PDB file of C-alpha atoms in Angstrom:
ATOM      1  CA  MET A   1      -0.188   0.262  -0.085  1.00 54.00           C
ATOM      2  CA  SER A   2       1.208   3.240  -0.973  1.00 72.00           C
ATOM      3  CA  ILE A   3      -0.013   6.939   0.050  1.00 86.00           C
ATOM      4  CA  GLU A   4       0.743   9.720  -2.354  1.00 90.00           C
ATOM      5  CA  HIS A   5       2.151  13.451  -1.766  1.00 92.00           C
ATOM      6  CA  PRO A   6       2.500  16.151  -3.414  1.00 94.00           C
ATOM      7  CA  TYR A   7       5.734  15.768  -3.435  1.00 95.00           C
ATOM      8  CA  GLY A   8       6.498  12.786  -1.513  1.00 95.00           C
ATOM      9  CA  TYR A   9       5.449   9.087  -0.349  1.00 94.00           C
ATOM     10  CA  ILE A  10       4.839   6.893   1.746  1.00 95.00           C
ATOM     11  CA  GLN A  11       5.633   2.902   1.141  1.00 93.00           C
ATOM     12  CA  ASP A  12       6.042   0.191   2.779  1.00 91.00           C
ATOM     13  CA  GLY A  13       6.478   2.134   6.616  1.00 93.00           C
ATOM     14  CA  LYS A  14       9.038   4.788   4.742  1.00 95.00           C
ATOM     15  CA  ILE A  15       8.592   8.221   3.716  1.00 95.00           C
ATOM     16  CA  TYR A  16      10.173   9.042   0.299  1.00 96.00           C
ATOM     17  CA  LEU A  17      10.690  12.770  -1.331  1.00 96.00           C
ATOM     18  CA  LYS A  18      10.246  12.711  -5.145  1.00 96.00           C
ATOM     19  CA  GLY A  19      12.674  13.207  -6.918  1.00 95.00           C
ATOM     20  CA  TYR A  20      12.884  17.020  -8.450  1.00 94.00           C
ATOM     21  CA  LEU A  21      15.627  18.790 -10.388  1.00 93.00           C
ATOM     22  CA  ASN A  22      18.572  16.242 -11.289  1.00 92.00           C
ATOM     23  CA  PHE A  23      18.148  13.861  -7.617  1.00 95.00           C
ATOM     24  CA  ASP A  24      16.314  10.448  -7.796  1.00 95.00           C
ATOM     25  CA  ASP A  25      14.589   9.255  -5.417  1.00 96.00           C
ATOM     26  CA  ARG A  26      15.302   9.388  -1.518  1.00 95.00           C
ATOM     27  CA  GLN A  27      14.153   7.565   1.208  1.00 96.00           C
ATOM     28  CA  ILE A  28      13.924  10.007   4.053  1.00 95.00           C
ATOM     29  CA  GLY A  29      12.243   9.204   7.157  1.00 95.00           C
ATOM     30  CA  GLU A  30       9.918   5.927   8.778  1.00 95.00           C
ATOM     31  CA  VAL A  31       6.876   6.017   9.972  1.00 94.00           C
ATOM     32  CA  LYS A  32       6.399   5.989  13.880  1.00 89.00           C
ATOM     33  CA  GLU A  33       3.435   6.998  14.772  1.00 86.00           C
ATOM     34  CA  SER A  34       0.912   7.643  11.597  1.00 92.00           C
ATOM     35  CA  GLU A  35       1.434   8.562   8.434  1.00 93.00           C
ATOM     36  CA  GLU A  36      -0.630  11.469   9.142  1.00 93.00           C
ATOM     37  CA  ALA A  37       1.531  12.193  11.230  1.00 94.00           C
ATOM     38  CA  THR A  38       4.960  12.012   9.574  1.00 95.00           C
ATOM     39  CA  ILE A  39       4.422  13.246   6.456  1.00 95.00           C
ATOM     40  CA  ALA A  40       2.839  16.684   9.077  1.00 96.00           C
ATOM     41  CA  TYR A  41       6.417  16.430   9.748  1.00 96.00           C
ATOM     42  CA  PHE A  42       8.200  16.052   7.672  1.00 97.00           C
ATOM     43  CA  GLU A  43       6.435  19.690   6.303  1.00 97.00           C
ATOM     44  CA  ARG A  44       7.995  21.160   8.976  1.00 97.00           C
ATOM     45  CA  ARG A  45      11.244  19.991   8.558  1.00 97.00           C
ATOM     46  CA  PHE A  46      10.790  21.569   5.127  1.00 97.00           C
ATOM     47  CA  GLU A  47       9.271  24.640   6.369  1.00 97.00           C
ATOM     48  CA  HIS A  48      12.385  25.513   8.838  1.00 96.00           C
ATOM     49  CA  ALA A  49      14.524  24.783   5.443  1.00 96.00           C
ATOM     50  CA  SER A  50      12.251  27.353   3.936  1.00 96.00           C
ATOM     51  CA  LYS A  51      13.034  30.042   6.734  1.00 97.00           C
ATOM     52  CA  LYS A  52      16.459  29.417   6.402  1.00 95.00           C
ATOM     53  CA  ILE A  53      16.747  30.862   3.151  1.00 95.00           C
ATOM     54  CA  GLN A  54      14.982  33.768   4.151  1.00 95.00           C
ATOM     55  CA  VAL A  55      16.959  34.827   6.994  1.00 96.00           C
ATOM     56  CA  LEU A  56      19.531  34.556   3.921  1.00 95.00           C
ATOM     57  CA  GLU A  57      17.159  36.825   1.969  1.00 94.00           C
ATOM     58  CA  GLU A  58      17.738  39.209   4.098  1.00 94.00           C
ATOM     59  CA  SER A  59      20.931  38.728   5.880  1.00 94.00           C
ATOM     60  CA  VAL A  60      21.887  39.853   1.847  1.00 93.00           C
ATOM     61  CA  GLU A  61      19.740  42.611   2.195  1.00 92.00           C
ATOM     62  CA  GLU A  62      21.202  44.410   4.969  1.00 90.00           C
ATOM     63  CA  ALA A  63      24.332  43.566   4.611  1.00 88.00           C
ATOM     64  CA  GLU A  64      27.235  45.900   3.779  1.00 84.00           C
ATOM     65  CA  ASN A  65      29.459  43.424   2.575  1.00 85.00           C
ATOM     66  CA  LYS A  66      27.504  41.262   0.705  1.00 87.00           C
ATOM     67  CA  GLY A  67      29.845  39.220  -1.154  1.00 84.00           C
ATOM     68  CA  SER A  68      30.606  37.386   1.862  1.00 86.00           C
ATOM     69  CA  TYR A  69      27.210  35.240   1.562  1.00 90.00           C
ATOM     70  CA  LEU A  70      28.486  34.035  -1.940  1.00 91.00           C
ATOM     71  CA  MET A  71      29.883  31.155   0.682  1.00 92.00           C
ATOM     72  CA  LYS A  72      27.772  30.846   2.896  1.00 94.00           C
ATOM     73  CA  LEU A  73      24.519  29.834   0.431  1.00 95.00           C
ATOM     74  CA  ILE A  74      27.309  27.306  -1.511  1.00 94.00           C
ATOM     75  CA  HIS A  75      26.974  25.252   1.765  1.00 95.00           C
ATOM     76  CA  LEU A  76      23.652  26.299   2.011  1.00 95.00           C
ATOM     77  CA  ARG A  77      22.333  24.809  -1.371  1.00 95.00           C
ATOM     78  CA  LYS A  78      24.535  21.025   0.230  1.00 95.00           C
ATOM     79  CA  TYR A  79      22.568  21.746   3.257  1.00 94.00           C
ATOM     80  CA  LEU A  80      19.418  21.576   1.214  1.00 95.00           C
ATOM     81  CA  ALA A  81      20.349  18.231  -1.348  1.00 94.00           C
ATOM     82  CA  GLU A  82      21.094  16.477   1.594  1.00 94.00           C
ATOM     83  CA  TYR A  83      17.507  17.744   3.832  1.00 96.00           C
ATOM     84  CA  ASP A  84      15.396  15.851   5.564  1.00 96.00           C
ATOM     85  CA  GLY A  85      11.774  17.508   4.746  1.00 96.00           C
ATOM     86  CA  LEU A  86       8.268  17.144   2.245  1.00 97.00           C
ATOM     87  CA  GLY A  87       8.127  19.671  -0.240  1.00 96.00           C
ATOM     88  CA  ASP A  88       8.400  21.962  -3.073  1.00 96.00           C
ATOM     89  CA  PHE A  89      11.899  22.192  -3.139  1.00 97.00           C
ATOM     90  CA  THR A  90      12.535  23.341  -6.373  1.00 96.00           C
ATOM     91  CA  VAL A  91      10.974  26.579  -4.987  1.00 97.00           C
ATOM     92  CA  LEU A  92      14.250  26.908  -2.994  1.00 97.00           C
ATOM     93  CA  PHE A  93      16.860  25.788  -4.986  1.00 97.00           C
ATOM     94  CA  ASP A  94      15.095  29.095  -7.397  1.00 97.00           C
ATOM     95  CA  LYS A  95      15.352  30.728  -4.917  1.00 96.00           C
ATOM     96  CA  LEU A  96      18.907  30.673  -4.218  1.00 96.00           C
ATOM     97  CA  ASP A  97      19.985  30.279  -7.828  1.00 96.00           C
ATOM     98  CA  GLN A  98      18.207  34.473  -7.434  1.00 96.00           C
ATOM     99  CA  ILE A  99      19.959  35.856  -4.499  1.00 95.00           C
ATOM    100  CA  GLU A 100      23.628  33.645  -6.427  1.00 95.00           C
ATOM    101  CA  ALA A 101      23.127  35.244  -9.363  1.00 95.00           C
ATOM    102  CA  TYR A 102      22.876  38.667  -7.556  1.00 94.00           C
ATOM    103  CA  LEU A 103      26.068  37.630  -5.634  1.00 93.00           C
ATOM    104  CA  ASN A 104      27.786  37.276  -8.920  1.00 92.00           C
ATOM    105  CA  SER A 105      27.349  40.575 -10.521  1.00 92.00           C
ATOM    106  CA  LEU A 106      27.148  42.919  -6.787  1.00 91.00           C
ATOM    107  CA  ILE A 107      31.517  40.779  -7.107  1.00 89.00           C
ATOM    108  CA  SER A 108      32.087  41.043 -10.507  1.00 91.00           C
ATOM    109  CA  ASP A 109      31.789  45.236  -9.903  1.00 91.00           C
ATOM    110  CA  ASN A 110      32.969  45.107  -7.313  1.00 90.00           C
ATOM    111  CA  ARG A 111      36.101  43.709  -8.159  1.00 92.00           C
ATOM    112  CA  VAL A 112      36.324  45.540 -12.280  1.00 94.00           C
ATOM    113  CA  LYS A 113      36.188  48.892  -8.727  1.00 94.00           C
ATOM    114  CA  ASN A 114      38.628  47.414  -6.853  1.00 95.00           C
ATOM    115  CA  LEU A 115      41.455  46.879 -10.451  1.00 95.00           C
ATOM    116  CA  GLU A 116      40.797  50.301 -10.629  1.00 96.00           C
ATOM    117  CA  ILE A 117      42.181  50.966  -6.934  1.00 96.00           C
ATOM    118  CA  LYS A 118      44.440  48.667  -7.171  1.00 96.00           C
ATOM    119  CA  ARG A 119      46.129  49.770 -10.233  1.00 96.00           C
ATOM    120  CA  ALA A 120      46.489  53.518  -9.159  1.00 97.00           C
ATOM    121  CA  LEU A 121      47.691  52.463  -5.762  1.00 97.00           C
ATOM    122  CA  LEU A 122      50.869  49.996  -8.244  1.00 96.00           C
ATOM    123  CA  ALA A 123      51.082  52.645  -9.988  1.00 96.00           C
ATOM    124  CA  GLU A 124      51.320  55.369  -6.528  1.00 96.00           C
ATOM    125  CA  ALA A 125      53.847  52.303  -5.208  1.00 97.00           C
ATOM    126  CA  GLU A 126      55.545  52.956  -9.341  1.00 96.00           C
ATOM    127  CA  ALA A 127      56.369  55.775  -8.979  1.00 96.00           C
ATOM    128  CA  ILE A 128      58.458  56.807  -5.552  1.00 95.00           C
ATOM    129  CA  LYS A 129      60.039  52.199  -6.085  1.00 94.00           C
ATOM    130  CA  ASP A 130      62.786  53.580  -7.333  1.00 92.00           C
ATOM    131  CA  ASP A 131      63.707  57.623  -4.172  1.00 93.00           C
ATOM    132  CA  PRO A 132      66.604  57.419  -2.316  1.00 89.00           C
ATOM    133  CA  ASP A 133      64.665  57.901   0.664  1.00 93.00           C
ATOM    134  CA  TRP A 134      64.499  54.371   2.370  1.00 93.00           C
ATOM    135  CA  LYS A 135      62.558  55.736   5.254  1.00 93.00           C
ATOM    136  CA  ALA A 136      59.990  58.636   3.929  1.00 95.00           C
ATOM    137  CA  VAL A 137      59.261  55.575   1.368  1.00 96.00           C
ATOM    138  CA  THR A 138      59.398  52.799   3.487  1.00 96.00           C
ATOM    139  CA  GLU A 139      56.641  54.436   4.919  1.00 96.00           C
ATOM    140  CA  GLN A 140      54.920  55.635   1.697  1.00 97.00           C
ATOM    141  CA  LEU A 141      55.068  52.165   1.412  1.00 96.00           C
ATOM    142  CA  LEU A 142      53.065  50.770   4.592  1.00 96.00           C
ATOM    143  CA  GLU A 143      50.418  52.682   3.626  1.00 97.00           C
ATOM    144  CA  ILE A 144      50.199  51.874  -0.013  1.00 97.00           C
ATOM    145  CA  LYS A 145      50.063  48.110   1.124  1.00 96.00           C
ATOM    146  CA  ARG A 146      48.227  49.364   4.152  1.00 96.00           C
ATOM    147  CA  LYS A 147      44.832  50.505   1.245  1.00 96.00           C
ATOM    148  CA  TRP A 148      45.485  47.240  -1.626  1.00 96.00           C
ATOM    149  CA  VAL A 149      45.254  44.862   1.939  1.00 95.00           C
ATOM    150  CA  LYS A 150      41.627  46.751   2.032  1.00 93.00           C
ATOM    151  CA  THR A 151      40.988  46.743  -0.899  1.00 93.00           C
ATOM    152  CA  GLY A 152      38.882  43.504  -1.745  1.00 89.00           C
ATOM    153  CA  SER A 153      39.950  40.991  -5.024  1.00 90.00           C
ATOM    154  CA  VAL A 154      40.465  41.772  -8.933  1.00 92.00           C
ATOM    155  CA  ASP A 155      38.786  39.540 -12.038  1.00 91.00           C
ATOM    156  CA  ASP A 156      41.540  35.805 -11.639  1.00 90.00           C
ATOM    157  CA  ASP A 157      42.551  37.567 -15.282  1.00 92.00           C
ATOM    158  CA  TYR A 158      44.140  40.552 -13.893  1.00 93.00           C
ATOM    159  CA  ILE A 159      45.554  37.915 -10.391  1.00 92.00           C
ATOM    160  CA  ASP A 160      49.792  38.872 -11.728  1.00 92.00           C
ATOM    161  CA  GLU A 161      49.083  42.221 -13.441  1.00 92.00           C
ATOM    162  CA  THR A 162      47.728  42.942  -9.556  1.00 94.00           C
ATOM    163  CA  GLU A 163      49.067  41.700  -6.902  1.00 94.00           C
ATOM    164  CA  GLY A 164      51.675  39.401  -8.496  1.00 94.00           C
ATOM    165  CA  ARG A 165      53.429  43.152 -10.066  1.00 95.00           C
ATOM    166  CA  PHE A 166      52.461  45.021  -6.150  1.00 96.00           C
ATOM    167  CA  LYS A 167      54.339  41.368  -3.943  1.00 96.00           C
ATOM    168  CA  GLU A 168      57.656  41.774  -7.067  1.00 96.00           C
ATOM    169  CA  LEU A 169      57.257  45.598  -7.080  1.00 96.00           C
ATOM    170  CA  LEU A 170      58.281  45.591  -2.193  1.00 96.00           C
ATOM    171  CA  ASP A 171      59.788  42.816  -2.734  1.00 96.00           C
ATOM    172  CA  GLU A 172      62.331  45.025  -5.267  1.00 95.00           C
ATOM    173  CA  PHE A 173      62.300  48.219  -2.594  1.00 95.00           C
ATOM    174  CA  PHE A 174      62.766  46.519   0.795  1.00 95.00           C
ATOM    175  CA  GLY A 175      65.216  43.746  -1.025  1.00 95.00           C
ATOM    176  CA  LYS A 176      67.243  46.728  -2.382  1.00 95.00           C
ATOM    177  CA  LYS A 177      66.959  48.877   0.533  1.00 94.00           C
ATOM    178  CA  LYS A 178      68.147  46.080   2.512  1.00 94.00           C
ATOM    179  CA  ASP A 179      71.393  45.704   0.093  1.00 94.00           C
ATOM    180  CA  TYR A 180      71.771  49.586   1.364  1.00 93.00           C
ATOM    181  CA  TYR A 181      71.685  49.663   5.053  1.00 93.00           C
ATOM    182  CA  GLU A 182      73.023  46.023   4.992  1.00 94.00           C
ATOM    183  CA  GLU A 183      76.255  48.098   2.487  1.00 94.00           C
ATOM    184  CA  ARG A 184      76.468  51.118   4.658  1.00 92.00           C
ATOM    185  CA  LYS A 185      76.590  48.982   8.073  1.00 93.00           C
ATOM    186  CA  LYS A 186      80.158  47.818   6.093  1.00 95.00           C
ATOM    187  CA  LEU A 187      81.710  51.044   5.362  1.00 95.00           C
ATOM    188  CA  PHE A 188      81.171  52.703   8.888  1.00 94.00           C
ATOM    189  CA  ASP A 189      82.639  49.654  10.065  1.00 94.00           C
ATOM    190  CA  GLU A 190      85.797  50.162   7.781  1.00 95.00           C
ATOM    191  CA  ARG A 191      85.643  54.041   8.639  1.00 95.00           C
ATOM    192  CA  LEU A 192      84.971  52.843  12.738  1.00 95.00           C
ATOM    193  CA  GLU A 193      88.957  50.824  11.668  1.00 95.00           C
ATOM    194  CA  GLN A 194      90.205  53.315  10.469  1.00 95.00           C
ATOM    195  CA  TYR A 195      88.795  56.503  13.464  1.00 93.00           C
ATOM    196  CA  ASP A 196      90.643  53.786  15.673  1.00 94.00           C
ATOM    197  CA  ALA A 197      93.556  53.983  14.186  1.00 95.00           C
ATOM    198  CA  LEU A 198      93.729  57.352  14.555  1.00 94.00           C
ATOM    199  CA  LEU A 199      93.351  57.090  17.768  1.00 93.00           C
ATOM    200  CA  ASN A 200      95.736  54.960  17.726  1.00 94.00           C
ATOM    201  CA  LYS A 201      98.065  57.715  16.569  1.00 94.00           C
ATOM    202  CA  ALA A 202      97.032  60.052  18.639  1.00 90.00           C
ATOM    203  CA  HIS A 203      97.709  58.374  21.908  1.00 91.00           C
ATOM    204  CA  LYS A 204     100.699  58.179  20.722  1.00 92.00           C
ATOM    205  CA  LEU A 205     102.165  61.619  19.362  1.00 91.00           C
ATOM    206  CA  MET A 206     100.548  62.722  22.795  1.00 87.00           C
ATOM    207  CA  LEU A 207     103.335  60.459  24.147  1.00 88.00           C
ATOM    208  CA  MET A 208     106.430  62.452  21.901  1.00 87.00           C
ATOM    209  CA  LYS A 209     109.250  64.105  23.452  1.00 86.00           C
ATOM    210  CA  ASP A 210     108.945  66.261  20.226  1.00 88.00           C
ATOM    211  CA  LYS A 211     106.266  68.532  21.814  1.00 88.00           C
ATOM    212  CA  GLN A 212     106.500  70.856  18.892  1.00 89.00           C
ATOM    213  CA  GLU A 213     106.300  67.464  16.408  1.00 89.00           C
ATOM    214  CA  SER A 214     103.932  66.091  18.093  1.00 90.00           C
ATOM    215  CA  ALA A 215     101.695  69.131  17.273  1.00 89.00           C
ATOM    216  CA  ASN A 216     102.624  69.139  14.279  1.00 90.00           C
ATOM    217  CA  GLN A 217     102.101  65.429  13.254  1.00 92.00           C
ATOM    218  CA  ASN A 218      98.756  66.438  15.432  1.00 89.00           C
ATOM    219  CA  LYS A 219      97.437  68.889  13.184  1.00 91.00           C
ATOM    220  CA  GLN A 220      97.516  66.765   9.731  1.00 93.00           C
ATOM    221  CA  LEU A 221      95.819  63.690  11.728  1.00 93.00           C
ATOM    222  CA  GLN A 222      92.287  65.619  12.829  1.00 91.00           C
ATOM    223  CA  TYR A 223      92.927  66.319   9.023  1.00 92.00           C
ATOM    224  CA  GLU A 224      93.546  62.582   7.817  1.00 94.00           C
ATOM    225  CA  TRP A 225      90.630  62.624  10.330  1.00 93.00           C
ATOM    226  CA  ARG A 226      88.029  64.481   8.894  1.00 92.00           C
ATOM    227  CA  GLN A 227      88.095  63.414   5.587  1.00 93.00           C
ATOM    228  CA  ILE A 228      87.573  59.609   7.083  1.00 93.00           C
ATOM    229  CA  GLY A 229      83.811  60.584   6.504  1.00 90.00           C
ATOM    230  CA  GLN A 230      80.087  59.804   8.419  1.00 90.00           C
ATOM    231  CA  VAL A 231      80.177  57.108  10.725  1.00 89.00           C
ATOM    232  CA  ARG A 232      76.503  56.710  12.599  1.00 88.00           C
ATOM    233  CA  ALA A 233      76.814  60.319  15.295  1.00 90.00           C
ATOM    234  CA  LYS A 234      77.035  58.668  18.338  1.00 90.00           C
ATOM    235  CA  ASP A 235      79.979  56.778  17.574  1.00 89.00           C
ATOM    236  CA  LEU A 236      81.249  60.001  15.833  1.00 90.00           C
ATOM    237  CA  ARG A 237      81.128  61.500  19.236  1.00 91.00           C
ATOM    238  CA  LYS A 238      82.261  58.787  21.098  1.00 92.00           C
ATOM    239  CA  LEU A 239      85.119  58.868  19.163  1.00 91.00           C
ATOM    240  CA  GLY A 240      85.365  63.001  18.312  1.00 90.00           C
ATOM    241  CA  LYS A 241      85.663  62.816  22.934  1.00 92.00           C
ATOM    242  CA  GLU A 242      87.973  60.821  22.788  1.00 91.00           C
ATOM    243  CA  LEU A 243      90.580  63.139  20.415  1.00 89.00           C
ATOM    244  CA  ALA A 244      89.894  66.333  21.815  1.00 90.00           C
ATOM    245  CA  LEU A 245      91.209  65.190  25.310  1.00 90.00           C
ATOM    246  CA  TYR A 246      94.389  64.212  22.741  1.00 88.00           C
ATOM    247  CA  GLY A 247      95.261  66.599  21.469  1.00 84.00           C
ATOM    248  CA  LYS A 248      94.307  68.942  24.708  1.00 88.00           C
ATOM    249  CA  GLN A 249      96.924  66.868  26.671  1.00 87.00           C
ATOM    250  CA  ILE A 250      98.718  67.611  22.871  1.00 82.00           C
ATOM    251  CA  PHE A 251      98.466  71.344  23.038  1.00 82.00           C
ATOM    252  CA  GLY A 252      98.463  71.606  26.080  1.00 78.00           C
ATOM    253  CA  LYS A 253     102.587  70.735  26.674  1.00 74.00           C
ATOM    254  CA  LEU A 254     103.164  74.129  24.128  1.00 71.00           C
ATOM    255  CA  ARG A 255     102.025  76.668  26.538  1.00 65.00           C
ATOM    256  CA  PRO A 256     105.168  78.628  28.435  1.00 59.00           C
ATOM    257  CA  ARG A 257     104.791  77.938  32.295  1.00 53.00           C
ATOM    258  CA  GLY A 258     103.108  79.979  34.844  1.00 49.00           C
ATOM    259  CA  GLY A 259     101.682  81.206  31.346  1.00 47.00           C
ATOM    260  CA  GLY A 260      98.431  80.922  31.966  1.00 46.00           C
ATOM    261  CA  ASP A 261      96.910  79.837  28.753  1.00 45.00           C
ATOM    262  CA  ARG A 262      99.279  83.489  27.048  1.00 40.00           C
ATOM    263  CA  GLY A 263      99.953  82.207  23.441  1.00 38.00           C
ATOM    264  CA  TYR A 264      97.840  79.020  23.357  1.00 31.00           C
ATOM    265  CA  GLY A 265      94.824  80.307  21.607  1.00 35.00           C
ATOM    266  CA  ASN A 266      97.630  81.661  19.049  1.00 35.00           C
ATOM    267  CA  ARG A 267      99.330  78.850  17.677  1.00 29.00           C
TER     268      ARG A 267
END
């Protein structure tokens, strides 16, 4: 004996959902109390599924980032395909198709806008990437990157043009910056060695018995000191203080005894 329903039937104590779209007939449950109660139960389950579709549609309408609901829709479609209920599932899938078409249209429009934004950001980055002001350019590129990350995706056809080139540009800039500072540190270290060598020489001059010769050579030493070049300011200040102390002792020995500072300033 079989009991018919517009969207299913009961046969041999089991309830079935009739096939629809590309789905075949399938069992969704068994008769527990009575056929009528079983049918009513699975009709209520169908209404529960219908409400899920309605909630999704309302959420999409109210959301600012509507595209974020696309994955939820895809999961809901899979959920419906396996859901045990009794009703017109074709209507529910049609509604999902409509919502998906709407979301895809919005996503497509947004990706066009995203492409315009990212092309503009890329042009901005290209214009400054070779500027030697490492600190200023770093700050500008990090701000551009912040805007870039905040901007959504582009179509797959433009990923290499945008995402690929932007990553390449950042890698190129920060690679050059790293090389510059490594070379700069190497140069500064070499200069520090030269400064240390002159300090050792100044110390030896301070110990010379020939005071005038010591003073003369120290003047030459100071000239060589000025030719070495830039190092970190704090390092140069420390080295300069040491050199000044040696110079003070070297030239202090030339002062006439008992004459105070008279004549020292004229040398």
